[in-house]
CSV table of C-alpha atoms in Angstrom, one decimal:
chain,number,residue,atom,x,y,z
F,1,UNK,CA,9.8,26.8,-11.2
F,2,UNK,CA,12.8,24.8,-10.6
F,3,UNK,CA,13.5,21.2,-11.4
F,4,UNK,CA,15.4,18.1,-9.7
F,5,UNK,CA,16.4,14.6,-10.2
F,6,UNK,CA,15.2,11.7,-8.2
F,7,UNK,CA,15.7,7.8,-8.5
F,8,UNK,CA,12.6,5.5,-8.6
F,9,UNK,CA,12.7,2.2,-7.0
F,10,UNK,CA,13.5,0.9,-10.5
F,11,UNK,CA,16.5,3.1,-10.9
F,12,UNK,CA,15.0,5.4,-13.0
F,13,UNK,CA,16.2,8.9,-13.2
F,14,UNK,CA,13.1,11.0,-13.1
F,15,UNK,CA,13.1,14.7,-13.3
F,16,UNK,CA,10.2,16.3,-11.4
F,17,UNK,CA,9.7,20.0,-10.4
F,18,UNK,CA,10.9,21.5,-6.9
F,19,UNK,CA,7.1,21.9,-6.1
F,20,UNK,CA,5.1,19.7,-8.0
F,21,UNK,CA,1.2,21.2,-8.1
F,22,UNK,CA,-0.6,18.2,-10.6
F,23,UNK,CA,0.0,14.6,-8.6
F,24,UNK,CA,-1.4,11.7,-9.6
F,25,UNK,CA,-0.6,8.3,-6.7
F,26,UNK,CA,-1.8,5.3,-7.2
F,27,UNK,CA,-1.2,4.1,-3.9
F,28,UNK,CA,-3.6,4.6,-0.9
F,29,UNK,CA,-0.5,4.3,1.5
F,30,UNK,CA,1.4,7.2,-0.5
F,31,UNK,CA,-2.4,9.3,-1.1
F,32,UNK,CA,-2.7,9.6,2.4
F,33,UNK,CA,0.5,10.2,3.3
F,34,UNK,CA,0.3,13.3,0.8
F,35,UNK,CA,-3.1,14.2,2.2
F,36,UNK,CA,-1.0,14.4,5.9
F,37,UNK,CA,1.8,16.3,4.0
F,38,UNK,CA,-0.5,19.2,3.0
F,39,UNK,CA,-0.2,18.9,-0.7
F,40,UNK,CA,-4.6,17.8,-1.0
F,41,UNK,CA,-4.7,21.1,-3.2
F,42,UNK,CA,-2.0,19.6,-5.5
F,43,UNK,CA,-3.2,16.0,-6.1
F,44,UNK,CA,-5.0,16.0,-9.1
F,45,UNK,CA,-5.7,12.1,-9.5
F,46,UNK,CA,-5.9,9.0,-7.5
F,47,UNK,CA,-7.1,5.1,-7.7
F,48,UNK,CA,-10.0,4.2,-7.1
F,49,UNK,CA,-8.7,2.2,-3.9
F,50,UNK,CA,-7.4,5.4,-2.3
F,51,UNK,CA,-9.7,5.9,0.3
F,52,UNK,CA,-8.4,7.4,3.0
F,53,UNK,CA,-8.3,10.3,4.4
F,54,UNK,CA,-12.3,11.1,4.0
F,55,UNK,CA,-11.1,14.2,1.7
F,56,UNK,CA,-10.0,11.4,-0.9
F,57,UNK,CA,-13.7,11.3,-2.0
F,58,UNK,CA,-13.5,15.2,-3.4
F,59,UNK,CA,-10.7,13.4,-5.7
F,60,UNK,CA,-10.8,12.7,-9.0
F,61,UNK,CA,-10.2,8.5,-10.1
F,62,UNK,CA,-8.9,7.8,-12.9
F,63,UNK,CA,-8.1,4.5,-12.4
F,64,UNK,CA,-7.5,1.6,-10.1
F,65,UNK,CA,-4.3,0.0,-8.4
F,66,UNK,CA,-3.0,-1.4,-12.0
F,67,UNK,CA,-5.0,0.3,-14.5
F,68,UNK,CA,-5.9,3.9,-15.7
F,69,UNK,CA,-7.9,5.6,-18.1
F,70,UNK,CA,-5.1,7.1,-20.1
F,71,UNK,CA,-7.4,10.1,-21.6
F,72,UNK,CA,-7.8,11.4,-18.1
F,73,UNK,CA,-4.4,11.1,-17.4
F,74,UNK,CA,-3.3,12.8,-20.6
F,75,UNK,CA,-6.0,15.7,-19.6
F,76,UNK,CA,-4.3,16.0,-16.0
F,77,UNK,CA,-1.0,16.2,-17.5
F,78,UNK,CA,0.7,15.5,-14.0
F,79,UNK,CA,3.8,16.5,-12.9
F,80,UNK,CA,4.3,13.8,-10.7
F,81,UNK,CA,2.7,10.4,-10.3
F,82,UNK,CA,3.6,8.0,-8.0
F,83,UNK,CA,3.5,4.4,-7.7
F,84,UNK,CA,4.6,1.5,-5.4
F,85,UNK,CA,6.7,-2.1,-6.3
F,86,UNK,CA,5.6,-4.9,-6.3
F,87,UNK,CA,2.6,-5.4,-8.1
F,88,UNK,CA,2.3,-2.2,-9.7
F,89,UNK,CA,5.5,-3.0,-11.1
F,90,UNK,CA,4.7,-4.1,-15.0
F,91,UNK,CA,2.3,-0.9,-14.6
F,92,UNK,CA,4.6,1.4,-13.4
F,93,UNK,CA,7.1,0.4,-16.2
F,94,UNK,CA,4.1,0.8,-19.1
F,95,UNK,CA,3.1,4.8,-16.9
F,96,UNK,CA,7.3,5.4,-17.3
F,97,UNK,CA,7.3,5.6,-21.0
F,98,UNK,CA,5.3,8.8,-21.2
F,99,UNK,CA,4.8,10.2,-17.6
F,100,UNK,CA,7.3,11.4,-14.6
F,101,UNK,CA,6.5,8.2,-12.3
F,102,UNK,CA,8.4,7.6,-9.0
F,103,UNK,CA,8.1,4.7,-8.0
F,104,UNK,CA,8.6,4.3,-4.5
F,105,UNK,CA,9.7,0.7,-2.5
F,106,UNK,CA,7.4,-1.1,-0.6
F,107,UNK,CA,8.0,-1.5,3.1
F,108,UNK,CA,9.3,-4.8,4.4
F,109,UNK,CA,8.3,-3.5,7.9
F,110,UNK,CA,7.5,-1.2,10.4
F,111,UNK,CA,10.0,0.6,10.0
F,112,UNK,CA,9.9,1.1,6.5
F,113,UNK,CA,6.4,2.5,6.6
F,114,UNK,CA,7.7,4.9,9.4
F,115,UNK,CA,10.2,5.7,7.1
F,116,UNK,CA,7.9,6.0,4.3
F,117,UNK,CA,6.7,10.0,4.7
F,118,UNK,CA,10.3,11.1,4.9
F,119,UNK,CA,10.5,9.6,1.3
F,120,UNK,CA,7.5,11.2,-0.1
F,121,UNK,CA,8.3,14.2,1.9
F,122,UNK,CA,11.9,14.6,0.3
F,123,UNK,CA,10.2,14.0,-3.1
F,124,UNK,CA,7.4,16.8,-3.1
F,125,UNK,CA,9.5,19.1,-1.3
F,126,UNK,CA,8.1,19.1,2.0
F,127,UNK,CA,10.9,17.0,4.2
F,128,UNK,CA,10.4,18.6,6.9
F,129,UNK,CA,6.9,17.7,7.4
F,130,UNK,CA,7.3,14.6,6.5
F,131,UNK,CA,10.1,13.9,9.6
F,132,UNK,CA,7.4,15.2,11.7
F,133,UNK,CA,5.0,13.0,10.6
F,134,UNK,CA,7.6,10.1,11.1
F,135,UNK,CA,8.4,10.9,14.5
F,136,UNK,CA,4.8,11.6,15.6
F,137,UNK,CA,4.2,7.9,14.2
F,138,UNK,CA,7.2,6.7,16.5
F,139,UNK,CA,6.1,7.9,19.8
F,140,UNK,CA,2.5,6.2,18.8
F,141,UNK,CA,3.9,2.7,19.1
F,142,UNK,CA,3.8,0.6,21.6
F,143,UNK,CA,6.6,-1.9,23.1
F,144,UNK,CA,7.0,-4.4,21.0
F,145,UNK,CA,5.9,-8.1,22.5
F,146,UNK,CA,9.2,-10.2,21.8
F,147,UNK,CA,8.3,-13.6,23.0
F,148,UNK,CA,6.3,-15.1,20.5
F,149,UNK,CA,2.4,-15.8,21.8
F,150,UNK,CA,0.7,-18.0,19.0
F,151,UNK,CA,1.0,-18.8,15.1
F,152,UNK,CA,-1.4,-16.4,12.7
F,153,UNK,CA,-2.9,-16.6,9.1
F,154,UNK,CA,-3.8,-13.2,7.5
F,155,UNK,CA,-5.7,-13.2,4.2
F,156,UNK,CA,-6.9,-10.8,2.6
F,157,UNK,CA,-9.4,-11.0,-0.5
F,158,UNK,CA,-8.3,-9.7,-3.7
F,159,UNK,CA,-10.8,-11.7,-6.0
F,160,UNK,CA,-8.5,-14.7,-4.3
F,161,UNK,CA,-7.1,-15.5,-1.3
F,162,UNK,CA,-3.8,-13.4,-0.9
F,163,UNK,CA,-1.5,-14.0,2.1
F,164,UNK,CA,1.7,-12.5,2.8
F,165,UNK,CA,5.1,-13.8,2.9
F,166,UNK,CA,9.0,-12.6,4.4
F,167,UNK,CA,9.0,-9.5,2.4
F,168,UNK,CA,5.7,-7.9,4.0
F,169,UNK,CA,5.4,-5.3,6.4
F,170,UNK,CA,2.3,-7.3,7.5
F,171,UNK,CA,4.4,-10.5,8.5
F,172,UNK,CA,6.5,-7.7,10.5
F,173,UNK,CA,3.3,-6.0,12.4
F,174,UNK,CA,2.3,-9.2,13.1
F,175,UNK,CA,5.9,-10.7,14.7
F,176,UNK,CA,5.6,-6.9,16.3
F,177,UNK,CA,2.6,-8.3,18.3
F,178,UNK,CA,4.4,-11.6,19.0
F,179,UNK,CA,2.9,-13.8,16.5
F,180,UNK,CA,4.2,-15.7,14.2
F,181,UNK,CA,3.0,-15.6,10.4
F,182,UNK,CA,2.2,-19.3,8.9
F,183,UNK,CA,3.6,-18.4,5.8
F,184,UNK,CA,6.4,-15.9,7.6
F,185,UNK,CA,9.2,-18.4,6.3
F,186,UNK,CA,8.4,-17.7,2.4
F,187,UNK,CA,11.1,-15.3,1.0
F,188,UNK,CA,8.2,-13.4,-1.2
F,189,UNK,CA,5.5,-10.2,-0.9
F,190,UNK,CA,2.4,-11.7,-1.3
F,191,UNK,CA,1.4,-15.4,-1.8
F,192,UNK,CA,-1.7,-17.1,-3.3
F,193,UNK,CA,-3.1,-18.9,-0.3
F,194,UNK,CA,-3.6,-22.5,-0.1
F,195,UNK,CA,-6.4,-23.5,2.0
F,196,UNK,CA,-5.2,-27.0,2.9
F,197,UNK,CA,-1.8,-25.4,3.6
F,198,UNK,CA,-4.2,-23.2,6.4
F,199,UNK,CA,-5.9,-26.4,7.5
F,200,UNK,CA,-2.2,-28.2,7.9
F,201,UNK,CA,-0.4,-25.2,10.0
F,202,UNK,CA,-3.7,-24.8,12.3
F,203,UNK,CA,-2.6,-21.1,13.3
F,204,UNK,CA,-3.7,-20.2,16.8
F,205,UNK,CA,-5.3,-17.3,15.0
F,206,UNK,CA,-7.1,-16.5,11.5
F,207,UNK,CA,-7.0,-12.3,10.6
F,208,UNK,CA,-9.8,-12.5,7.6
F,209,UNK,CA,-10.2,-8.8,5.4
F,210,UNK,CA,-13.1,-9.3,2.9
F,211,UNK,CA,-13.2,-7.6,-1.0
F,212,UNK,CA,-13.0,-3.8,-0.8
F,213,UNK,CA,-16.1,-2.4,-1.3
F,214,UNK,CA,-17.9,-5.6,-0.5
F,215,UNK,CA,-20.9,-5.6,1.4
F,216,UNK,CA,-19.5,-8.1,3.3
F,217,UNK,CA,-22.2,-8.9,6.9
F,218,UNK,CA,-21.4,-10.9,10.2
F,219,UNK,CA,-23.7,-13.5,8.5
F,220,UNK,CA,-21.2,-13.6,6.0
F,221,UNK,CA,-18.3,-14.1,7.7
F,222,UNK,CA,-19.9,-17.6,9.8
F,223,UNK,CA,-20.9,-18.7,6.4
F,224,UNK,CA,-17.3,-18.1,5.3
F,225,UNK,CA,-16.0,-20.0,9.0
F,226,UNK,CA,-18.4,-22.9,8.4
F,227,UNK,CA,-17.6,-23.2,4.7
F,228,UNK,CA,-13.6,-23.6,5.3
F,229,UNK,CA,-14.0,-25.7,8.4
F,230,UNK,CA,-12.3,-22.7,10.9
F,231,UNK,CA,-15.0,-23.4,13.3
């Protein structure tokens, strides 16, 4: 089996083979764009977040989006493991010293996750299906609303409240849509919400995701509204 070079995010050189059979990703994004590739035969480990397609479930976790049981992954012995920036970044660079990990960039917007299969596709050897995945996601989406209709505050809950900043592909979907992010004007990723800052900018519109695997009820969600005064 032949071998090539590719360039991680971090400017690594990584040598991986032509057509890597034991993958290990530790990003749901990337997992299911390798599910959509046709490589679900070949990936041999993912995080526990990776839940998408359904298939993932057949899959073996050996670890979650920063952390992995290294005795698993010395079992595995993958070929290939990939990661995203950002902040899998100081877990990436620990994975580097004794693994081949890609890590690939994360999108700053749409485009960029269009672009994203193409990437992984060029990677594993399959480029071709991954343009045809990119195109098919092109013709999917709509015109995009360029007048902007009303302000919007996204958080999501990761243990904290986490919002997102200039250099997400959320704060793009959501300008897509012709609103405008509260927090759209901060040059970072992700940012550790302030609720008075919420309270302040009185967005026309609050997007609320509860803790993965949470058991989170509509009861829940009006205790949450009553408790931050969104009502």
């Amino acid at each position: 089996m032949g071998v090539h070079k590719v360039y991680s995010y971090r400017q690594d050189e990584v040598e991986i083979p032509d057509d890597p059979q034991r993958i290990v990703s530790f990003s749901p994004s990337i997992t299911e764009i390798l599910f959509e590739l046709g490589l679900s035969d070949q990936i041999v480990g993912i995080s526990a977040f990776c839940v998408r397609p359904p298939e993932t479930s057949s899959k073996r976790k050996i670890g979650s989006y920063g952390f992995v049981r290294r005795e698993l992954l010395d079992e595995i012995r993958p070929d290939l493991i990939f990661t995203i920036s950002g902040y899998q970044d100081k877990f990436t660079a620990e994975l580097a010293k004794n693994y081949p990990v890609v890590c690939v960039e994360l999108p700053v917007s749409l485009a960029g996750i269009i672009d994203l299969p193409v990437k992984i596709g060029v990677i594993t050897g399959r480029q071709d299906n991954g343009r045809k995945i990119s195109h098919s996601l092109i013709k999917k989406l709509p015109e995009p609303r360029m007048e902007i209709i009303g302000s919007c505050y996204l958080e999501i809950d990761l243990a904290s409240p986490i919002a997102f900043g200039a250099f997400s592909y959320i704060t793009d979907a959501l300008r897509y849509m012709g609103l405008r992010s509260i927090y759209g004007d901060q040059n970072r990723e992700w940012i550790s919400s302030s609720l008075d800052f919420v309270h302040s900018a009185d967005p026309d519109m609050i997007i609320y995701e509860a803790k993965m695997f949470s058991k989170y009820t509509e009861q829940d969600m009006q205790e949450t509204i009553r408790n931050r005064g969104w009502s």
